[in-house]
Amino acid sequence: MPRSPEKRQGLILVADDDATQRLLTRQTLEQANFEVVEAPNGEVALQVYEQHRPDLILLDVRMPKMDGFTVCARIREMVDGAEVPIVMVTGLEDIESLERSYQFGATDFITKPVVWETLSHRVRYLQRAGNAIRALRQSELRLVQAQQVARMGNWDWDIVHDQVNWSDEIFHLFPIGRGVLDASFQSFLSFVHPDDRLRVNTAIDDALANKAPYLVEHRIVGEDGREVSVEQQAEVVFGDNETPLRMIGTVQDVSDRKRTERKIHQLAYFDALTGLPNREHFRKQTERALRDAKRNGHRLALIFLDLDDFKYINDTLGHDAGDELLCKIADYLQHSIRASDVVAKLGAEDACQASLSRLGGDEFTILLPDLQEIEAAAKVAERILEQLQNPIKIQGKEFFVTGSMGIALYPNDGESVDLLLKNADIAMYHAKQNGRNSYRFYTAHMEERVQLRLSIESKLKQTLEKEELDLHYQAKVEIGTGRIVGVEALLRWHNPEMGQVSPARFIPVAEETGLIVPIGEWVLNTACQHAKTWRQRGLVPGNVAVNLSSHQFRRGGLVEKVSQALASTGWDAQWLELELTESVIMENAEETIHVLNQLKEMGITLSVDDFGTGYSSMAYLKRFPLDVVKIDQSFVNDITTDASDATIVKAIIGLARGLNLTSIAEGVETEQQLNFLRQNGCDQVQGYLINRPVPAEQMEQLLRAEQSSDEKRPLPMLKPELKRANNR
Ligand code: C2E
Ligand code: MG
Ligand code: MG
């Protein structure tokens, strides 16, 4: 009998060996709009099930070939067979076997004789219940799938009995086995990262107290030590009289999100090259430290470090080498400020948590919060300088990099990050000007000097066009003969507004602004020109010495520039002397040797100026093609009063003699000093005792006066004309 599909209630499999029973069942069910398929025994029942997938099965217990229990059990094992309602049809005599029916997976049972009037209602009811169960299973399945996708699990904590029920998914999320995490809340807490436990407990306590849901992020540490970041969201279920009964919640694995967050944080607050905190991080950290310092009445120090001549390495060796250098420096610095060391050295009780940041380029800061002694800041700076004395190997070459530091203190030098930074920068600046490779504490006085420096800088730019520069000359005299053997050209700047500006003040500015390059070229040309003119006028100035700044030396092309100056003025290289300081020689030693050798081959005399003030002085005298050692005036000053200065000067003279170099003492002002130098075998002298640096015209007079007499005379017996020139 064909029925319209919309009326169809479902397909029922009727398995019974009794044909009459099957027929009656079919008729009853078909009247209620069910469709029916039949099976006369257990084996056929299985085949029909596979073929038709009925919505419900009526299974006679006793059948030939395979009994109802076995059929039931087999269907339950089949794909999709777990949920189909199976109704066992059993005689009353089999009532004791009902227990078995359930064991084999039956859903329900009907006893024979069947009450036909109620059969279809019963079937409909069971089928609906089956549908509901299936729908529930499906939604559970979907939930599990959704949770798997979201890396989520849920739990239910019976607070009264302390029983936690974890969903399966939780055990995929937590790196913990099912058997290890037991049902108590304490067991769960023992897997929470120790640093997060307090937070989790507080969140739960708050939720209980405020009757509000909570959300907390924490880490779970598995048995193998693996960490997972999770987010818990939960709420409390309260019973009568507001007692908390249960807590239900979800757990989500947020490790990926955390990783991304960490990455974003890393990018925003850390320097990609060195991994150190960046300017932004430094600012936040310092602001926090300042707040703490204000609250607790502590002091705080900010050290600002700028590498000396980093730009040079970057420009000459390329950015990769520059980057490598910065990373190594970062390691050095990190090493020098390691809190434990600092504390150990200072013997301070409280740890001084120094923290290092890179502000950009070659600028670093070291924050010393909670400063017990101002000395601690100095100690850190000293340790950094010490550490930087180690050579740094880059691309197979060794480099010596120095740094200059400025230190500003809270509250004395400023109460804000900006002000402290600005003042530490100013102090750093002074460290640079005072010979670099050192540190300075900020003083208010420095600020004025910065202002002065700025005005020098702006005016210096016009010196060349405005012809405000001039050269003065100071004689170098041989002690044995009393004769002028050379002159040193010393730069003078007269500015209409500032008056006479000392080279010690404007040369560092010229170096930093790069103006030293054109100015240095001008000095070279002008000195050679003056000397050539004196020669043309029949005078013998001897060696004409020109001071070179390290910047000129490094900017390449020095050899060409010297050659050009000689060629254009017609001065002979044999009579040109170049004065270099120790630091010029030490920086970038290999390249320096190369350039010095070229200058030497041209016949130029090379001298080390201010000898004894730099470091590793002795070693390089042998390695470099030098001719003259100029003993620094600071030693000469006190040779007659300070025994150690006297010893140093004697040692330098001896060393120069041993290496076949000419020794000359700078800044000789008294006859006692001259006598000491003479007695100890110094070759030449230069200083106010002989003459102050004078303009070219006056130097010309001095040379003329000196040459008019051929006789050998003891120093400082200058002729009256010379003395007059000297006193002008
Ligand atoms: P320096 O090359 O060591 O020059 C010696 C300095 O000592 C000169 O100072 C000179 O005037 C001064 N002096 C000479 N005799 C005496 C003395 O008996 N007593 C005292 N107290 N001082 C004496 P100045 O001219 O102020 O130059 C300072 C420095 O500036 C020079 O030191 C040199 O390093 C630099 N400088 C001068 N001219 C140039 C230049 O053309 N180029 C470069 N790059 N640097 C220069
Ligand atoms: Mg000099
Ligand atoms: Mg000198």
Tab-separated table of C-alpha atoms and ligand atoms in Angstrom, residues 488 490 547 579 609 630 666, ligand 2:
chain	number	residue	atom	x	y	z
A	488	GLU	CA	104.905	73.650	15.438
A	490	LEU	CA	99.087	75.829	16.365
A	547	ASN	CA	98.839	68.512	14.403
A	579	GLU	CA	101.940	65.114	15.147
A	609	ASP	CA	102.077	64.035	20.696
A	630	LYS	CA	106.739	64.339	22.535
A	666	GLU	CA	106.551	69.925	25.685
B	2	MG	MG	101.159	69.162	19.006
